[in-house]
mmCIF file of C-alpha atoms and ligand atoms in Angstrom:
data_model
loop_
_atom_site.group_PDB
_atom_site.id
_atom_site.type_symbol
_atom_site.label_atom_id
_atom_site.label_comp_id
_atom_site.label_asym_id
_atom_site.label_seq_id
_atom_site.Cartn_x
_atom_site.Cartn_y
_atom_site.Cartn_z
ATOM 1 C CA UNK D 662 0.000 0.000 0.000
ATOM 2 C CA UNK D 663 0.848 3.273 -0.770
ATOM 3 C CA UNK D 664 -0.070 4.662 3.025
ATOM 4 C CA UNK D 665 1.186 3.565 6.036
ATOM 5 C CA UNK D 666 -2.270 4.547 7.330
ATOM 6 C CA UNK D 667 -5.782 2.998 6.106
ATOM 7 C CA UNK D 668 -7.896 5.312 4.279
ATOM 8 C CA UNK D 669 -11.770 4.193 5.048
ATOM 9 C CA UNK D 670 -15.103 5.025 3.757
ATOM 10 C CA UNK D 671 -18.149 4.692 5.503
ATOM 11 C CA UNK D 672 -21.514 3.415 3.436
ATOM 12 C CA UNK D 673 -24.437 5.199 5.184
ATOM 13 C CA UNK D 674 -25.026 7.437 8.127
ATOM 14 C CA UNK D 675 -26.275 4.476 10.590
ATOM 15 C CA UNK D 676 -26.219 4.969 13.914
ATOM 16 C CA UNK D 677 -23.839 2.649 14.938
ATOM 17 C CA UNK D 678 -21.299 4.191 12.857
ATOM 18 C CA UNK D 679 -22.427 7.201 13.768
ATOM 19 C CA UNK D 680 -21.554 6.717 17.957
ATOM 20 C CA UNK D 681 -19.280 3.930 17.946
ATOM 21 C CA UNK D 682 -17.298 2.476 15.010
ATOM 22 C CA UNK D 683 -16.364 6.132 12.910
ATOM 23 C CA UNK D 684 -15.221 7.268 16.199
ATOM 24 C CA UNK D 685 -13.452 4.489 16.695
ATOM 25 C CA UNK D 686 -12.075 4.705 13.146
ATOM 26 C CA UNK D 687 -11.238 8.145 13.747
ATOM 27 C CA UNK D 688 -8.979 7.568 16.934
ATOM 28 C CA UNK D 689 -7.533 4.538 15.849
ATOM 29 C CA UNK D 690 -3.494 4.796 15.384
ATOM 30 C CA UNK D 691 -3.623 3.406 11.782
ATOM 31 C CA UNK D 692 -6.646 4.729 10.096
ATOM 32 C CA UNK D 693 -8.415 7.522 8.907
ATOM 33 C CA UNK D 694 -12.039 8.156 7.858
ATOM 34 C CA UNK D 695 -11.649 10.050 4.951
ATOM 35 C CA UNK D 696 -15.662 9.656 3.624
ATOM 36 C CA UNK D 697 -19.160 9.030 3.834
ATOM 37 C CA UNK D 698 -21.578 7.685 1.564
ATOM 38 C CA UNK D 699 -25.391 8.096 2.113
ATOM 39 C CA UNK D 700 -28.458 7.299 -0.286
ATOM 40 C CA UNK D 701 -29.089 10.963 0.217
ATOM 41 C CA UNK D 702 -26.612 13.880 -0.843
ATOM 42 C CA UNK D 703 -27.485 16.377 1.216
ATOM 43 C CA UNK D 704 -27.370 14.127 4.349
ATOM 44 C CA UNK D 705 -23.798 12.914 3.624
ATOM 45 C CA UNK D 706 -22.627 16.409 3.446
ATOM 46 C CA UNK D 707 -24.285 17.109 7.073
ATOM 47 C CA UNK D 708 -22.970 14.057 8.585
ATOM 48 C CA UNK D 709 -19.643 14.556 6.981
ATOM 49 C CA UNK D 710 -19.584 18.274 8.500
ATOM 50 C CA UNK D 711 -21.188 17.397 11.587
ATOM 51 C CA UNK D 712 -18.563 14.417 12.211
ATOM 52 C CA UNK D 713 -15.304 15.931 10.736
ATOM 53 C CA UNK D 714 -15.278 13.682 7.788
ATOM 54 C CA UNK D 715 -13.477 15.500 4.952
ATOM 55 C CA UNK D 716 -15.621 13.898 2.060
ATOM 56 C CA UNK D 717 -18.652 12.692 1.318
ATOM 57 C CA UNK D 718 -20.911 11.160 -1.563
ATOM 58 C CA UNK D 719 -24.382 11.023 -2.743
ATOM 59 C CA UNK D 720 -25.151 7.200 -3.260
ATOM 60 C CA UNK D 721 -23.043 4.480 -1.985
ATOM 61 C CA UNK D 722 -21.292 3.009 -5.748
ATOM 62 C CA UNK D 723 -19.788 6.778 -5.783
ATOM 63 C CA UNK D 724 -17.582 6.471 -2.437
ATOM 64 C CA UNK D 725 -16.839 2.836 -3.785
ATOM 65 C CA UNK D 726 -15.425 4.614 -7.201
ATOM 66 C CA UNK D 727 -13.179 6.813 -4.831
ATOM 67 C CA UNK D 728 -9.544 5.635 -5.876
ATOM 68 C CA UNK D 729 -8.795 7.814 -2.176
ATOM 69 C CA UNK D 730 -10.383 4.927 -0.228
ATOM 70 C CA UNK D 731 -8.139 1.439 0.831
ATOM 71 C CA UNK D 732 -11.001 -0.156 2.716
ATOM 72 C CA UNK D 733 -14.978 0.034 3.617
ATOM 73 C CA UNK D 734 -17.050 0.126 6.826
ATOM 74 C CA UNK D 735 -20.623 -1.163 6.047
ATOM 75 C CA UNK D 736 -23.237 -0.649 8.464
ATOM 76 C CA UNK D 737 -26.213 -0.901 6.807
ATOM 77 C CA UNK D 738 -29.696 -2.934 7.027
ATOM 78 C CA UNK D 739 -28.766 -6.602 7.345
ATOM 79 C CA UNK D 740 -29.979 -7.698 3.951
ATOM 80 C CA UNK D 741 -28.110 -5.211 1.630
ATOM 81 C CA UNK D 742 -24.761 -6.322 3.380
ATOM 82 C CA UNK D 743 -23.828 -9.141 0.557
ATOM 83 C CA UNK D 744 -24.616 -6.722 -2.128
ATOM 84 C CA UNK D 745 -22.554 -3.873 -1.136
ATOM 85 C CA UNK D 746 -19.814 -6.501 0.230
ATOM 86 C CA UNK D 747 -19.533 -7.949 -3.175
ATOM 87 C CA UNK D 748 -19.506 -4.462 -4.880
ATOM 88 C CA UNK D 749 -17.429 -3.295 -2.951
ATOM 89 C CA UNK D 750 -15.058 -6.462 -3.393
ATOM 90 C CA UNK D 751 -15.374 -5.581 -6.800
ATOM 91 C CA UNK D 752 -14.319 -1.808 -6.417
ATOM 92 C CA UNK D 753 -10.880 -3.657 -5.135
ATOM 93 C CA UNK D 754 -11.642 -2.221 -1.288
ATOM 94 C CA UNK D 755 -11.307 -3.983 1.828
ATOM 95 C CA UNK D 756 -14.105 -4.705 3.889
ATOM 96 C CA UNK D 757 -15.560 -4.365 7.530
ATOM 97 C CA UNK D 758 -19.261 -5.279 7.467
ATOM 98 C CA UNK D 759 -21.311 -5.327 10.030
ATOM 99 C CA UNK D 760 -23.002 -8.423 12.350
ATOM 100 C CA UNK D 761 -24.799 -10.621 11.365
ATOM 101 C CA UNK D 762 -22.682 -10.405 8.457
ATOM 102 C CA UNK D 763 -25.555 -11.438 5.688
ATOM 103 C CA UNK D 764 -29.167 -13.069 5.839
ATOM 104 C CA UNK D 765 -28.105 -16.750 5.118
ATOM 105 C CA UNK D 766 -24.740 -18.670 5.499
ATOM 106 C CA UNK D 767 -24.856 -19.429 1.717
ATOM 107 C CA UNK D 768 -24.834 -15.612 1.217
ATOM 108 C CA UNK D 769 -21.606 -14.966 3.496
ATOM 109 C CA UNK D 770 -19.937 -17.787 1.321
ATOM 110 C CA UNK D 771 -20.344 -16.416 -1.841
ATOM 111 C CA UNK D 772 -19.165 -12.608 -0.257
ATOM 112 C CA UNK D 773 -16.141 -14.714 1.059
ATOM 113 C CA UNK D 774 -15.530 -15.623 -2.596
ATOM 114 C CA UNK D 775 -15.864 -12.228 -4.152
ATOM 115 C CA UNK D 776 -13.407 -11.060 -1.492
ATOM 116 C CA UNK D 777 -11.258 -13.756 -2.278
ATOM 117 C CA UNK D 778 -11.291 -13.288 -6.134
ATOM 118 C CA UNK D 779 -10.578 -9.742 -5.752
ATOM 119 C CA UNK D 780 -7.858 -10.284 -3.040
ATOM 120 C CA UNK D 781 -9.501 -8.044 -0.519
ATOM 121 C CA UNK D 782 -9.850 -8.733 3.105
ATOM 122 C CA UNK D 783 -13.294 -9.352 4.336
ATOM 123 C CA UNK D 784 -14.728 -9.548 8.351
ATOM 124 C CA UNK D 785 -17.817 -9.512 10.092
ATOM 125 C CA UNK D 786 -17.648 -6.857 13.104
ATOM 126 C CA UNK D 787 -18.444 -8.770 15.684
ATOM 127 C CA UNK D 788 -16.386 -5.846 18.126
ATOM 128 C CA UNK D 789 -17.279 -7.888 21.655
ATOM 129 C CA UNK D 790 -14.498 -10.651 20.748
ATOM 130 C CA UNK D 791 -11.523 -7.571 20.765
ATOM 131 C CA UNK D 792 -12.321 -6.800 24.009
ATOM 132 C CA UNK D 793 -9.557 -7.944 26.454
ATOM 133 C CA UNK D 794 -12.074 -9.149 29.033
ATOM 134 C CA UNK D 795 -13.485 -11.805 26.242
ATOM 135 C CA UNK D 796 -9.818 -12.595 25.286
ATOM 136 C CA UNK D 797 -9.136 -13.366 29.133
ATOM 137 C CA UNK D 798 -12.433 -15.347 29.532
ATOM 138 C CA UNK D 799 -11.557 -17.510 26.771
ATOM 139 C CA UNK D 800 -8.323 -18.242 27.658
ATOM 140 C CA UNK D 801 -9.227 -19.383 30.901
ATOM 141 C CA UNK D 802 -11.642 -21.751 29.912
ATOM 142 C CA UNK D 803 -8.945 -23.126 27.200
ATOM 143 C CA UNK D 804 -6.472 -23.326 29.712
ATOM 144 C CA UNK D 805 -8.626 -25.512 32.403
ATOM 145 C CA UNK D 806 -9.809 -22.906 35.019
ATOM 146 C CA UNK D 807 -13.214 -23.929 35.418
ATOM 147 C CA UNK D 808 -12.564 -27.628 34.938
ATOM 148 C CA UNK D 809 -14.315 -29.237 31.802
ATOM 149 C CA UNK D 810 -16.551 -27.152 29.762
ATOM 150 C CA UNK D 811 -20.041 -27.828 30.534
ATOM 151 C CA UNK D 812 -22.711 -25.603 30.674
ATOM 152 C CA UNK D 813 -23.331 -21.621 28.546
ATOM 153 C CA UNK D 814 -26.093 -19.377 29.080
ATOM 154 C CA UNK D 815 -25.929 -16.117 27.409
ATOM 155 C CA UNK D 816 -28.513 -12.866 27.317
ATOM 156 C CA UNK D 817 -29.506 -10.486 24.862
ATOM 157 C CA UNK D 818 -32.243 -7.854 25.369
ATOM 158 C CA UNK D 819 -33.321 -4.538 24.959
ATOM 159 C CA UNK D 820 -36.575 -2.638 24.289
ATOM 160 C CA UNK D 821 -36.982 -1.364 20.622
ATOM 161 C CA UNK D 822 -39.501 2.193 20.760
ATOM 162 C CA UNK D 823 -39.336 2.803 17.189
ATOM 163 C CA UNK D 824 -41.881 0.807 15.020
ATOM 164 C CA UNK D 825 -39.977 2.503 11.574
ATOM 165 C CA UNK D 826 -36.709 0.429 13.159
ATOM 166 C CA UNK D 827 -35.313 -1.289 10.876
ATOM 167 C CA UNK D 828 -34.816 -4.345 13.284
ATOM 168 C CA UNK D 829 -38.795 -4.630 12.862
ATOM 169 C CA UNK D 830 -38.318 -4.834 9.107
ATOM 170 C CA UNK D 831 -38.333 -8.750 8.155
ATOM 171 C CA UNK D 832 -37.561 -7.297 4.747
ATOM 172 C CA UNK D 833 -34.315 -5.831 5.403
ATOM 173 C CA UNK D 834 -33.183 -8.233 7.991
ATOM 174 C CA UNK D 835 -34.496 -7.924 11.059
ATOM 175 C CA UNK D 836 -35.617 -9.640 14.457
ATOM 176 C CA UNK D 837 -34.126 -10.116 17.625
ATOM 177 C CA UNK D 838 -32.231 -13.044 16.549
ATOM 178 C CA UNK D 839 -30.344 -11.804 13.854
ATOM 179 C CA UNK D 840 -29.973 -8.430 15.737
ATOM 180 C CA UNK D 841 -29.373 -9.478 19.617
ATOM 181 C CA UNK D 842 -29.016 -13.316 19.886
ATOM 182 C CA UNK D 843 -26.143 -13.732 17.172
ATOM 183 C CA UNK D 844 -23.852 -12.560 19.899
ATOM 184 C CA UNK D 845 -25.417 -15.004 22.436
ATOM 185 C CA UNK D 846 -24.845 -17.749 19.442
ATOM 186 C CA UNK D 847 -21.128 -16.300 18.410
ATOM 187 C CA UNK D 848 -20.395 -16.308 22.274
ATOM 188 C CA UNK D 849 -21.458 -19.768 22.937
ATOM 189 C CA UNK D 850 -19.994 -21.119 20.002
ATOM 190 C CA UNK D 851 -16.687 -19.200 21.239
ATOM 191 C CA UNK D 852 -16.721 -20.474 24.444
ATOM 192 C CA UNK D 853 -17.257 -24.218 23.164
ATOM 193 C CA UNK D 854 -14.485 -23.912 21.022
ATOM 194 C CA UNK D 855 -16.581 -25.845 18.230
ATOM 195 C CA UNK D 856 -19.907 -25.931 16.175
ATOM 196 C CA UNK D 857 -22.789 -27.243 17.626
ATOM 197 C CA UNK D 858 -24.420 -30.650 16.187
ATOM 198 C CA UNK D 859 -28.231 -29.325 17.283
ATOM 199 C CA UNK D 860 -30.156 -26.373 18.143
ATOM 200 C CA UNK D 861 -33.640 -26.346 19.354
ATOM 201 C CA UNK D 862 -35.607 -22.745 19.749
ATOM 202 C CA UNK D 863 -39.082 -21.075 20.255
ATOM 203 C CA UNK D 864 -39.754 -17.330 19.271
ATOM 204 C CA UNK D 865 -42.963 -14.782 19.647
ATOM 205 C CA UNK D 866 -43.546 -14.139 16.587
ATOM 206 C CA UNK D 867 -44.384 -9.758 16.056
ATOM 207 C CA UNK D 868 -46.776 -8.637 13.714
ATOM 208 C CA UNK D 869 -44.101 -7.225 10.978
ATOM 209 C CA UNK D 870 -43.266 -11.149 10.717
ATOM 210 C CA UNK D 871 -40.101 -10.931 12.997
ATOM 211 C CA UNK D 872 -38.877 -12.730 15.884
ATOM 212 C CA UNK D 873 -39.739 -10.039 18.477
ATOM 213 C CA UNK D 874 -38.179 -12.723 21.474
ATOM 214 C CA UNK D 875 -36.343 -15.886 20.714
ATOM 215 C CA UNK D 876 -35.100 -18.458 23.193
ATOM 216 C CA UNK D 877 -32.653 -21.200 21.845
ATOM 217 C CA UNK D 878 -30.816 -24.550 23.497
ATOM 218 C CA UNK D 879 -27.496 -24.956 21.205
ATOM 219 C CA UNK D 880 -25.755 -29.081 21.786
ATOM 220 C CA UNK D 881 -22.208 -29.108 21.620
ATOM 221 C CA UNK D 882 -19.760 -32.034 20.916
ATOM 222 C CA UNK D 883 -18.266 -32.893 25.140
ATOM 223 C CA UNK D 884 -21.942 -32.764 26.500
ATOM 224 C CA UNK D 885 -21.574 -28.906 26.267
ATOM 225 C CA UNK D 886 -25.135 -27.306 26.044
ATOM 226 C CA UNK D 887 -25.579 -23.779 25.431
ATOM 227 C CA UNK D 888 -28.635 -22.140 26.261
ATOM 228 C CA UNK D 889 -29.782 -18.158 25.238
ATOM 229 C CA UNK D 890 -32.658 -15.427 25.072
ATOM 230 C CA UNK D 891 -32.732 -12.370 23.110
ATOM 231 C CA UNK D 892 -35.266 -9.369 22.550
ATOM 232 C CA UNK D 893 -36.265 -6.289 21.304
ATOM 233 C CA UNK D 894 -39.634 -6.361 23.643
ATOM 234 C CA UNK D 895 -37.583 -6.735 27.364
ATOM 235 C CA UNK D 896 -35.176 -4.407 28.858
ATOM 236 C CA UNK D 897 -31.583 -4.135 28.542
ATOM 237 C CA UNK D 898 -30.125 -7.098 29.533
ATOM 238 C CA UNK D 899 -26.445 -8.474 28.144
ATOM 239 C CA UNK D 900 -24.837 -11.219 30.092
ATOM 240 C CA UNK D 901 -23.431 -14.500 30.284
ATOM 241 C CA UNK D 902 -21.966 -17.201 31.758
ATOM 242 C CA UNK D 903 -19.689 -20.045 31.366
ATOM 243 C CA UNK D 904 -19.422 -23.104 33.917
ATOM 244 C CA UNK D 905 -17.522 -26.053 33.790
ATOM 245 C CA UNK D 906 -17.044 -29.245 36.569
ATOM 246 C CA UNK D 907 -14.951 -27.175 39.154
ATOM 247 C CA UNK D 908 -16.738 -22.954 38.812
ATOM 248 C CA UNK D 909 -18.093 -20.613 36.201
ATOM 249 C CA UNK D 910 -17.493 -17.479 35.288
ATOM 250 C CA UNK D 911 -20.014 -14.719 34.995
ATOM 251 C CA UNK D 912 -19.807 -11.717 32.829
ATOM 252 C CA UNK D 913 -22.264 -8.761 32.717
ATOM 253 C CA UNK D 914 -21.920 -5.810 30.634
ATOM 254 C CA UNK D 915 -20.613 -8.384 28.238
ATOM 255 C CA UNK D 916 -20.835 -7.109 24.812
ATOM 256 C CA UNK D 917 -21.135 -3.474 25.327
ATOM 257 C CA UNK D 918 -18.695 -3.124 28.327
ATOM 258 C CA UNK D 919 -18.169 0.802 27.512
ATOM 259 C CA UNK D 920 -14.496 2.034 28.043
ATOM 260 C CA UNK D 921 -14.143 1.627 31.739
ATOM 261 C CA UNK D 922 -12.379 -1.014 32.999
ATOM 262 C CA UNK D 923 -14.190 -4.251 32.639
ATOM 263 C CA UNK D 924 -14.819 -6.838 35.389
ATOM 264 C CA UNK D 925 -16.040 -10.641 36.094
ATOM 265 C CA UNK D 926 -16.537 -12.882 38.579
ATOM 266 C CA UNK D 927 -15.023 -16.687 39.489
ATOM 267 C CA UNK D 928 -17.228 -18.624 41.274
ATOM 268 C CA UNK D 929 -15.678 -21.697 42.712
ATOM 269 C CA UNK D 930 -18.723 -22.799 44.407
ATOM 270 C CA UNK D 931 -17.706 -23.601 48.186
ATOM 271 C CA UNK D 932 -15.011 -20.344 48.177
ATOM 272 C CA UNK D 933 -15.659 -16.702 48.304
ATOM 273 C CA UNK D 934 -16.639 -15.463 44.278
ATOM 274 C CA UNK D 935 -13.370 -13.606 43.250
ATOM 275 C CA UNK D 936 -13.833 -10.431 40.856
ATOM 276 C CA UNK D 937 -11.305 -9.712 38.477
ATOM 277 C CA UNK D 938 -10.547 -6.900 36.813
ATOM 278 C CA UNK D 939 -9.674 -6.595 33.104
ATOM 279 C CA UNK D 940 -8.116 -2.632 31.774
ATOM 280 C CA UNK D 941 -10.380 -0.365 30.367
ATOM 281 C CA UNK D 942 -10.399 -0.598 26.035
ATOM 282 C CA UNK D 943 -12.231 0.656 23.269
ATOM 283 C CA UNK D 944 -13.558 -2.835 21.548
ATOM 284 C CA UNK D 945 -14.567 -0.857 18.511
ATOM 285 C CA UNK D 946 -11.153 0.880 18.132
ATOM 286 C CA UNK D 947 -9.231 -2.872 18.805
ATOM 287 C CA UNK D 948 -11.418 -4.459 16.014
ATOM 288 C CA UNK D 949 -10.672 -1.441 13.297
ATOM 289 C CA UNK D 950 -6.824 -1.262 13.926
ATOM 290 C CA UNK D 951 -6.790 -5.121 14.039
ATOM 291 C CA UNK D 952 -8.390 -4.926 10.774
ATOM 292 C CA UNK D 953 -6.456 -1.999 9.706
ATOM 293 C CA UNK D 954 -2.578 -3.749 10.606
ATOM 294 C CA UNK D 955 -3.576 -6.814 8.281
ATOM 295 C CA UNK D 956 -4.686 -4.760 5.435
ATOM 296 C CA UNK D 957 -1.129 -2.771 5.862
ATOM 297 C CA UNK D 958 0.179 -6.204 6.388
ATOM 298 C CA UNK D 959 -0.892 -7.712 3.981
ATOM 299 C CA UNK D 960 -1.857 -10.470 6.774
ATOM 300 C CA UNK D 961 -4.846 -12.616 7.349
ATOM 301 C CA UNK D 962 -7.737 -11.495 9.599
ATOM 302 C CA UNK D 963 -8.227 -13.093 13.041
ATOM 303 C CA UNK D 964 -11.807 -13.938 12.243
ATOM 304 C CA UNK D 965 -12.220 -15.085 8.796
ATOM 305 C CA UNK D 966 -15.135 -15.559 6.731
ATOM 306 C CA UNK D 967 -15.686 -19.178 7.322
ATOM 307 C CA UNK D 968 -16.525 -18.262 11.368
ATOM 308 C CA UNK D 969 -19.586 -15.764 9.864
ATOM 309 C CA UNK D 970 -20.675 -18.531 7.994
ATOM 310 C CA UNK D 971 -20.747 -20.997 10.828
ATOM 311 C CA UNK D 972 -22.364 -18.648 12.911
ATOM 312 C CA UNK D 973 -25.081 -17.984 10.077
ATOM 313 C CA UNK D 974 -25.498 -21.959 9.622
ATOM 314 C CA UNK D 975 -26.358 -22.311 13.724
ATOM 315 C CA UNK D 976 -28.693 -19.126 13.287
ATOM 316 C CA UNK D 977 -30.594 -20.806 10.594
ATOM 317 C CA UNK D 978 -30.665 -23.839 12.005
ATOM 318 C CA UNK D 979 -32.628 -22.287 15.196
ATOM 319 C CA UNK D 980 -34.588 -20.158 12.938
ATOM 320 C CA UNK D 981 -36.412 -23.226 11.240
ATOM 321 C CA UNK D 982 -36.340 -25.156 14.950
ATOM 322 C CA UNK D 983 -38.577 -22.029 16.137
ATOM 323 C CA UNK D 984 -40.583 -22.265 12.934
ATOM 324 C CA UNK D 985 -40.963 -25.487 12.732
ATOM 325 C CA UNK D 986 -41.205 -26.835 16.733
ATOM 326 C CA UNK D 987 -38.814 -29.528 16.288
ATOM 327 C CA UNK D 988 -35.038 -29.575 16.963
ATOM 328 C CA UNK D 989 -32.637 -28.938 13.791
ATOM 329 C CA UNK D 990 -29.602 -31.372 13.334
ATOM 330 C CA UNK D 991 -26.706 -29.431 12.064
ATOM 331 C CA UNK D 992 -23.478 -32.323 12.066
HETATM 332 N N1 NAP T 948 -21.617 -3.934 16.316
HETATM 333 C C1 NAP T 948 -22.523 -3.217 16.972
HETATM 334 O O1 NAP T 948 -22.318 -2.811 18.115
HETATM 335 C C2 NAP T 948 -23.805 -2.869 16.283
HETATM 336 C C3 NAP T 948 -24.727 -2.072 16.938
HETATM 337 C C4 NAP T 948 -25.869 -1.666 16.239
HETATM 338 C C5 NAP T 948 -26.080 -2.110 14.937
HETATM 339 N N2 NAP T 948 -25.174 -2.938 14.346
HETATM 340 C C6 NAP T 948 -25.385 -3.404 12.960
HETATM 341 O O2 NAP T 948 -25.161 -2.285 12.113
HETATM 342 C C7 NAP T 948 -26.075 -2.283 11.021
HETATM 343 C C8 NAP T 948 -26.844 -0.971 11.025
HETATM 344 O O3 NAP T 948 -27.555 -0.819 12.233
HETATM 345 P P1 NAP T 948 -28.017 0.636 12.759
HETATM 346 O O4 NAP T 948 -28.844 0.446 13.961
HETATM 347 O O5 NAP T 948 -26.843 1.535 12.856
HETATM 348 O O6 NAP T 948 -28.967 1.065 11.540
HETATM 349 P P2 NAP T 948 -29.580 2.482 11.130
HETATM 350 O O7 NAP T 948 -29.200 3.538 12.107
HETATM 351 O O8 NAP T 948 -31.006 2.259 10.809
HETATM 352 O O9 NAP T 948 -28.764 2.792 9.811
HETATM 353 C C9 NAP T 948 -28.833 2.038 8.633
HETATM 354 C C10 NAP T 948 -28.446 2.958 7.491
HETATM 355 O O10 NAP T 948 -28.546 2.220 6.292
HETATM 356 C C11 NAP T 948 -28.915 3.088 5.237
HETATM 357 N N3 NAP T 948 -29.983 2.424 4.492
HETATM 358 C C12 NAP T 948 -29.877 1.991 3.217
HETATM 359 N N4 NAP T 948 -31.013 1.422 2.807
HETATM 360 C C13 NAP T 948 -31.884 1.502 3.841
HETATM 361 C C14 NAP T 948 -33.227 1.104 4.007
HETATM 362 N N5 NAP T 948 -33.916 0.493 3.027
HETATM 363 N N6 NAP T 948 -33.822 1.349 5.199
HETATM 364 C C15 NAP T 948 -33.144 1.939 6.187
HETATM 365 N N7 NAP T 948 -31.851 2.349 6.078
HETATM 366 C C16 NAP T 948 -31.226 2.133 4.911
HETATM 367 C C17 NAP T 948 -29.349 4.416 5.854
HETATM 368 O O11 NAP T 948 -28.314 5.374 5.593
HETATM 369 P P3 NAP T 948 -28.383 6.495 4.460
HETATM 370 O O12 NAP T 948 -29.808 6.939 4.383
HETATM 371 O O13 NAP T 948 -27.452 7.513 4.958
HETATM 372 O O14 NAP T 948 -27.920 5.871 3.189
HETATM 373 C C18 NAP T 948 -29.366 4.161 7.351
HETATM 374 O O15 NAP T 948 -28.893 5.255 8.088
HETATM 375 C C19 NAP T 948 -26.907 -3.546 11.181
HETATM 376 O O16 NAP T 948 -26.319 -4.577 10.439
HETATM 377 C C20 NAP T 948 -26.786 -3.876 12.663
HETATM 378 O O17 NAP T 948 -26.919 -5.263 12.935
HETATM 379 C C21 NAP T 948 -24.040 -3.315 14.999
#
């Protein structure tokens, strides 16, 4: 590359780019954010000036025809990530998209392949994994500390107030699975260290045709069963837990921690539950200069495609348990 530093675009003026990942993009020690793209001129130009973004673009194939841009943040509705993945593949930009990173696994495997043919780099942004706390929680359940893997119950819940949201929009990819409970199925299938071989679930069903509350059971090879809730009807709630034979771990705040340092608690059953304490970090910021140093690196990212993909294949699978009533086989 040319630059030592990542030049990125942004495609839209979503929300979460708006308070967490151009901010992040912003600060980050590699990158800059050197555009925005909306659908709307006049709204790119007021984001751009309102966010100190030097450029901006009416429509989203303009930014991707910028020869000023290395690499592209997508946030947008969940189903127009594979299109603008594979355009932008095809504009010969890198690309962060956003979780879950399409509607189907079959669509994230053919937007692996475009990125592949076009030799770009290509990761869904699921931030929570950068986050030191989830690094140390991971390693200690690799490394033994709560005895054999067992038992996962993870939480996902807040209350939606908008009905124009696009999370109520089965059209564009919504529902509190594919919004909320993808974490609770990325964590669990983290934690396990493998894929599970069947996943059982029930949702309520809301009137737009999305799952407005979902709760799923996920089987893991080892006798590991992971078990979750999500919503966008209950109050905030974001939590989970791992046990094994000998304690668990419990972790609240869990995939929106904030900046502060981060805690979680060891409980070894017959002792006193010890807290520990993880330093404060940015999980946004880690997950863009991660992304950043491999594109200036030329270097593999730490999540590839194929992890999306699994996680999309376990979200479908619970998706036709809850339509269907029956548990869904996936190995
Ligand atoms: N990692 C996280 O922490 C996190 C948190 C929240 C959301 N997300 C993910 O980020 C993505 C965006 O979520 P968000 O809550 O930020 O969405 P949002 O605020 O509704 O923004 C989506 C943007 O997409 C553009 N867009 C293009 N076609 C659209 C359509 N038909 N309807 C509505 N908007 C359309 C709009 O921008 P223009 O009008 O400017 O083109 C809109 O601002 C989703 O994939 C979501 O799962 C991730």
């Amino acid at each position: 590359m040319a630059t030592r530093r990542v030049r990125w675009g942004v495609l839209s003026t979503a929300n979460i780019g708006r308070w967490a990942v151009n901010p992040a993009i912003q600060a980050s020690r590699n990158g800059e954010l050197v555009a925005v793209a909306s659908r709307d001129a006049d709204r790119a130009q007021r984001f751009a000036k309102e966010h100190g973004i030097p450029s901006w673009h009416g429509g989203y194939q303009a930014l991707l025809d910028d020869p000023g841009i290395d690499a592209v943040y997508i946030p947008l509705p969940n189903s127009l990530h594979a299109e603008w993945t594979v355009r932008t593949a095809e504009a010969g930009k890198h690309i962060l998209c956003e979780k879950p990173l399409a509607m189907t696994a079959a669509e994230a495997e053919a937007m692996g392949a475009a990125a592949a043919r076009h030799g770009v780099l290509l990761m869904e942004a699921f931030m929570y994994r950068f986050h030191p706390r989830t690094e140390r929680v991971v390693a200690m359940v690799r490394q033994g500390a709560i005895g054999d893997l067992k038992a996962i119950r993870s939480v996902f819940t807040f209350r939606l107030t908008r009905p124009d949201n696009i999370r109520l929009s089965a059209e564009l990819g919504g529902g509190a699975l594919m919004d909320v409970g993808c974490y609770c199925v990325n964590v669990s299938r983290t934690l396990a260290g493998a894929e599970a071989l069947e996943a059982q679930a029930w949702a309520v069903w809301g009137p737009t045709g999305v799952d407005l509350q979902m709760a799923g059971m996920l089987r893991f090879p080892g006798e590991v069963m992971a078990h979750f809730d999500c919503a966008l009807t209950l109050e905030r709630r974001e939590h989970y837990e791992v046990a094994g034979t000998d304690a668990s771990l419990q972790v609240l705040a869990a995939f929106l921690p904030g900046k502060d340092p981060a805690t979680f608690t060891e409980d070894r059953g017959r002792e006193p539950v010890r807290l520990h304490e993880v330093a404060g970090a940015d999980e946004y910021q880690l997950m863009v200069e991660h992304f950043a140093d491999c594109v200036l690196t030329d270097q593999p990212v730490r999540y590839p495609v194929s992890e999306a993909v699994a996680n999309l294949r376990t979200i479908e699978a619970l998706y036709r348990s809850a339509r269907t009533g029956a548990p869904v086989r996936l190995a």
